[in-house]
XYZ file of C-alpha atoms in Angstrom:
340
model
C 30.728 8.741 4.838
C 27.668 7.446 2.938
C 24.791 5.699 4.641
C 23.883 2.596 2.646
C 20.722 0.742 3.682
C 19.565 -2.638 2.437
C 15.793 -2.883 2.775
C 13.955 -6.213 2.949
C 10.152 -6.592 2.561
C 8.357 -9.953 3.000
C 5.040 -9.087 4.738
C 2.669 -10.828 2.299
C 3.231 -12.351 -1.143
C 5.949 -10.198 -2.575
C 9.659 -10.728 -1.821
C 11.552 -7.477 -2.303
C 14.929 -6.018 -1.592
C 16.202 -2.469 -2.190
C 19.364 -0.506 -1.675
C 19.414 3.161 -0.727
C 22.474 5.390 -0.452
C 21.975 8.734 1.422
C 18.261 8.685 0.585
C 18.704 7.914 -3.092
C 17.422 4.642 -4.499
C 19.961 2.455 -6.241
C 17.885 -0.646 -6.766
C 14.458 -2.075 -6.006
C 13.840 -5.733 -6.905
C 10.470 -7.449 -6.455
C 9.568 -11.112 -6.935
C 5.814 -11.577 -7.143
C 3.996 -14.885 -6.502
C 1.575 -16.014 -9.185
C 0.773 -19.209 -7.324
C -2.105 -17.553 -5.368
C -4.189 -16.532 -8.423
C -5.986 -19.857 -8.786
C -7.025 -19.694 -5.115
C -8.581 -16.298 -5.268
C -6.389 -14.947 -2.450
C -3.131 -15.334 -0.713
C -2.440 -18.734 0.830
C -0.060 -18.099 3.773
C 1.767 -21.431 3.632
C 2.489 -21.062 -0.089
C 3.564 -17.486 0.436
C 6.154 -18.372 3.113
C 7.533 -21.200 0.946
C 7.914 -18.846 -2.017
C 9.694 -16.281 0.183
C 12.230 -18.962 1.183
C 12.938 -19.649 -2.471
C 13.124 -15.930 -3.450
C 14.876 -14.122 -0.623
C 18.507 -14.977 -1.495
C 18.302 -14.329 -5.236
C 16.314 -11.119 -4.719
C 18.826 -9.673 -2.226
C 21.713 -10.727 -4.492
C 20.144 -9.059 -7.456
C 19.386 -5.854 -5.495
C 23.037 -5.556 -4.420
C 24.250 -6.381 -7.893
C 22.067 -3.718 -9.603
C 23.019 -1.200 -6.971
C 26.740 -1.894 -7.483
C 27.145 -2.334 -3.777
C 29.044 -5.068 -1.965
C 27.399 -6.392 1.186
C 30.488 -5.322 3.217
C 29.591 -1.712 2.305
C 26.177 -1.801 3.957
C 25.651 0.430 6.972
C 22.533 -1.367 8.215
C 19.735 -3.735 7.214
C 16.168 -2.461 7.434
C 13.376 -5.161 7.429
C 9.649 -5.294 7.696
C 8.857 -6.512 11.244
C 5.086 -6.329 10.819
C 2.221 -6.245 10.372
C 1.710 -9.034 7.874
C 1.483 -12.831 7.503
C 3.623 -14.363 10.272
C 5.117 -17.060 8.108
C 6.123 -14.544 5.419
C 7.479 -12.068 7.927
C 9.635 -14.703 9.631
C 11.507 -15.399 6.355
C 12.490 -11.755 5.964
C 13.185 -11.171 9.638
C 15.345 -14.322 9.983
C 17.392 -13.531 6.844
C 17.883 -9.928 8.004
C 19.133 -11.176 11.344
C 21.545 -13.698 9.812
C 23.012 -11.253 7.371
C 23.330 -8.386 9.866
C 25.083 -10.653 12.390
C 27.487 -11.975 9.760
C 28.412 -8.422 8.722
C 28.452 -7.008 12.200
C 26.087 -4.188 11.318
C 22.880 -2.902 13.024
C 19.295 -3.976 12.229
C 16.424 -1.531 11.785
C 12.864 -2.703 12.196
C 10.246 -1.015 10.056
C 6.419 -0.881 10.421
C 5.102 -1.951 7.059
C 2.316 0.740 7.117
C 4.754 3.490 8.064
C 6.853 2.311 5.098
C 3.985 2.960 2.708
C 3.606 6.543 3.986
C 7.403 7.249 3.817
C 7.615 5.949 0.250
C 6.978 9.580 -0.740
C 10.527 10.410 0.443
C 12.403 7.992 -1.846
C 14.670 9.962 -4.155
C 16.071 8.917 -7.473
C 19.297 10.333 -8.955
C 18.622 12.672 -11.867
C 14.918 12.986 -11.088
C 13.277 15.882 -9.308
C 11.314 14.645 -6.282
C 8.563 16.724 -4.726
C 8.342 15.639 -1.135
C 5.595 16.501 1.326
C 6.422 18.792 4.302
C 5.451 17.852 7.817
C 2.667 17.832 8.888
C 0.615 16.322 6.104
C -2.328 13.984 5.735
C -1.949 10.586 4.082
C -4.756 8.383 2.782
C -3.255 4.893 3.279
C -5.304 2.375 1.238
C -4.200 -1.230 0.581
C -5.694 -4.684 0.548
C -6.065 -4.826 4.286
C -5.966 -1.153 5.421
C -7.974 2.021 4.846
C -6.743 4.833 7.042
C -6.389 8.564 7.205
C -3.066 9.360 8.861
C -1.776 12.579 10.260
C 1.970 12.521 9.543
C 3.747 14.878 11.931
C 7.269 13.405 11.434
C 8.881 10.238 10.077
C 8.403 8.660 13.500
C 5.193 10.477 14.594
C 2.029 9.308 12.821
C -1.460 9.442 14.188
C -4.406 7.467 12.769
C -7.357 9.874 12.491
C -9.767 7.389 10.986
C -9.746 3.771 9.731
C -12.035 1.071 8.562
C -14.176 -0.661 11.173
C -14.633 -3.758 8.976
C -13.495 -4.419 5.436
C -10.859 -2.267 3.829
C -11.385 -0.748 0.413
C -9.008 -3.209 -1.227
C -10.767 -6.150 0.361
C -14.164 -5.031 -0.862
C -12.799 -4.722 -4.416
C -11.122 -8.154 -4.294
C -14.265 -9.832 -2.933
C -16.578 -8.260 -5.511
C -14.166 -9.140 -8.265
C -14.046 -12.747 -7.062
C -17.862 -13.065 -6.987
C -18.072 -11.599 -10.531
C -15.600 -14.309 -11.655
C -13.057 -11.790 -12.789
C -10.085 -13.161 -10.891
C -7.545 -12.131 -8.263
C -6.159 -9.683 -7.401
C -9.254 -7.761 -8.165
C -7.834 -4.251 -7.974
C -6.039 -4.080 -11.343
C -8.919 -5.969 -13.046
C -11.618 -3.684 -11.783
C -9.518 -0.647 -12.532
C -8.957 -1.730 -16.135
C -12.660 -2.535 -16.721
C -13.800 0.687 -15.048
C -12.010 2.854 -17.619
C -14.470 1.564 -20.254
C -17.650 1.789 -18.177
C -20.156 4.399 -16.911
C -19.445 5.210 -13.227
C -23.029 6.422 -12.759
C -24.710 3.321 -14.250
C -25.523 1.739 -10.903
C -26.033 3.015 -7.362
C -24.869 1.115 -4.281
C -25.489 1.994 -0.659
C -22.870 4.129 1.117
C -22.032 3.912 4.830
C -22.981 6.601 7.392
C -20.199 6.246 9.844
C -19.560 9.165 12.228
C -16.162 10.809 12.468
C -13.362 9.892 10.089
C -13.732 6.139 10.204
C -14.552 4.084 7.161
C -16.762 1.039 6.484
C -16.959 -1.020 3.260
C -18.808 -4.048 4.512
C -22.247 -2.583 3.699
C -21.181 -1.501 0.239
C -19.932 -5.043 -0.455
C -23.227 -6.552 0.752
C -25.233 -4.115 -1.338
C -23.206 -4.953 -4.391
C -23.545 -8.675 -3.924
C -27.302 -8.449 -3.195
C -27.953 -6.333 -6.279
C -25.834 -8.717 -8.412
C -27.794 -11.706 -7.240
C -31.096 -10.047 -8.130
C -29.917 -9.038 -11.619
C -28.582 -12.509 -12.300
C -32.068 -14.022 -11.664
C -33.379 -12.094 -14.687
C -30.297 -12.452 -16.826
C -27.775 -15.215 -16.172
C -25.321 -13.438 -18.444
C -25.756 -10.047 -16.686
C -22.112 -9.866 -15.536
C -20.695 -10.470 -18.999
C -23.090 -7.925 -20.517
C -22.544 -5.213 -17.896
C -19.074 -5.864 -16.333
C -17.627 -2.542 -17.490
C -20.400 -0.470 -15.945
C -20.432 -2.680 -12.814
C -16.707 -2.116 -12.350
C -16.964 1.583 -13.001
C -19.883 2.083 -10.554
C -18.198 0.015 -7.855
C -14.874 1.894 -8.216
C -16.655 5.249 -8.306
C -18.565 4.498 -5.071
C -15.450 3.381 -3.242
C -13.534 6.425 -4.378
C -16.340 8.762 -3.237
C -16.392 7.127 0.215
C -12.606 7.483 0.579
C -12.439 11.118 -0.683
C -15.436 12.411 1.306
C -13.844 11.425 4.631
C -10.429 12.673 3.485
C -11.917 16.045 2.627
C -13.544 16.213 6.039
C -10.170 15.538 7.616
C -8.452 18.342 5.686
C -11.048 20.822 6.843
C -11.021 19.563 10.436
C -7.227 19.823 10.802
C -6.761 22.712 8.302
C -4.111 20.855 6.346
C -3.924 21.063 2.544
C -0.835 18.878 1.987
C -2.365 15.562 1.122
C -0.739 12.274 0.071
C -1.960 8.838 -0.870
C -0.213 5.548 -0.367
C -0.685 1.808 -0.501
C -1.736 -0.632 -3.215
C -5.093 0.958 -3.954
C -3.307 4.262 -4.642
C -2.431 2.682 -8.056
C -6.185 2.928 -8.941
C -6.768 5.272 -11.842
C -10.134 6.499 -10.466
C -8.596 7.417 -7.096
C -5.660 9.211 -8.715
C -8.019 11.214 -10.918
C -10.134 12.094 -7.867
C -6.961 13.351 -6.035
C -6.187 15.659 -8.952
C -9.798 16.868 -9.085
C -9.972 17.634 -5.355
C -6.585 19.346 -5.504
C -7.946 21.727 -8.114
C -11.236 22.294 -6.346
C -9.948 22.723 -2.797
C -6.434 24.023 -3.246
C -4.632 20.886 -2.037
C -0.962 20.224 -2.657
C -1.071 16.505 -3.508
C 1.521 13.746 -3.512
C 0.876 10.638 -5.577
C 3.515 7.882 -5.517
C 5.081 6.217 -8.541
C 3.296 2.985 -9.396
C 6.383 0.968 -8.372
C 6.061 2.395 -4.783
C 2.293 1.659 -4.411
C 2.477 -2.096 -3.895
C 4.625 -3.824 -1.307
C 8.247 -3.004 -2.043
C 11.553 -2.771 -0.214
C 12.345 0.843 -1.358
C 9.810 2.128 1.248
C 11.354 -0.093 3.879
C 14.878 1.113 3.021
C 13.954 4.800 3.159
C 12.258 4.319 6.496
C 15.410 2.597 7.659
C 17.473 5.489 6.429
C 15.499 7.928 8.569
C 15.869 5.709 11.692
C 19.586 5.149 10.995
C 20.255 8.878 11.151
C 18.843 8.817 14.689
C 20.486 5.544 15.700
C 17.079 3.835 16.099
C 18.291 0.232 15.941
C 16.550 -2.942 17.169
C 17.990 -5.935 19.097
C 18.794 -9.184 17.372
C 16.084 -10.989 19.294
C 13.263 -8.627 18.081
C 10.335 -10.838 16.973
C 8.040 -10.341 14.077
C 4.432 -9.340 14.737
C 1.368 -9.998 12.599
C -0.825 -7.156 13.856
C -0.085 -3.713 15.274
C -1.346 -0.111 14.974
C 0.604 2.334 12.865
C 3.661 3.554 14.657
């Protein structure tokens, strides 16, 4: 009998639902929220209200595209955390109500684990090259920069992580100061493709071990920008391509240097990347370059699996369903937690 999992993701500002049958993706629907752009960042209250409006039509559309009736579902997997509490509560409450009405189990999924396990989503008719355990995963998103040792679907160890700003946060803040808009990642990435990555030099952190830090880079960037603007008020407009390319290049170098150190320290050459920043063109090119230079076997997700999406929640739920790892109906959402 087939295992059919409905996944629900509502940790931040994207409402998403996906259906997976026996590990194969049938649908993955995402409703994004443009309301935050004018504020330069996600407004939690607006996000939760938008989730309330989107959750029913998004789930309906996911089931419709999958050709699955709700009565055929084996279980409902949902993001329990971490994330914005108001946003999480919408998805958690909906999942509880639907699961109770159908008399099927619930499966709670750690949002960060979902990003890592997105590499295991399969699509009918497409060959999928999946990593073998153990492997290393560079998890980089708006709020997280981590190097994770993935020993099994339910056994992940954080080897290093940011001690202050994450890479995505640094990019967003620098983009905002430059007046380029939000979210900054796609904007900086687009501009960087037309600039010189060696045009400007920004300070890099000297953090021991495998931990990251991007606060100093952000400060260095903003200080340099202020000094340049004193001499040329139109400096940003004249040099935005080179600024974007140099900023992106510095961040990628910081990320990759620590990741290389981890591969040598743990003698692992299977290396994956996940999270929203993994959509960055410079980071993807660096992964391919390092793979060629150091003999890595790399795994880069589809663009549709980089940002927050329910396919990654559904595949995590599929793994847990096979081992009967269900959660009680009274399981609360959580806003902060370590990867587990």
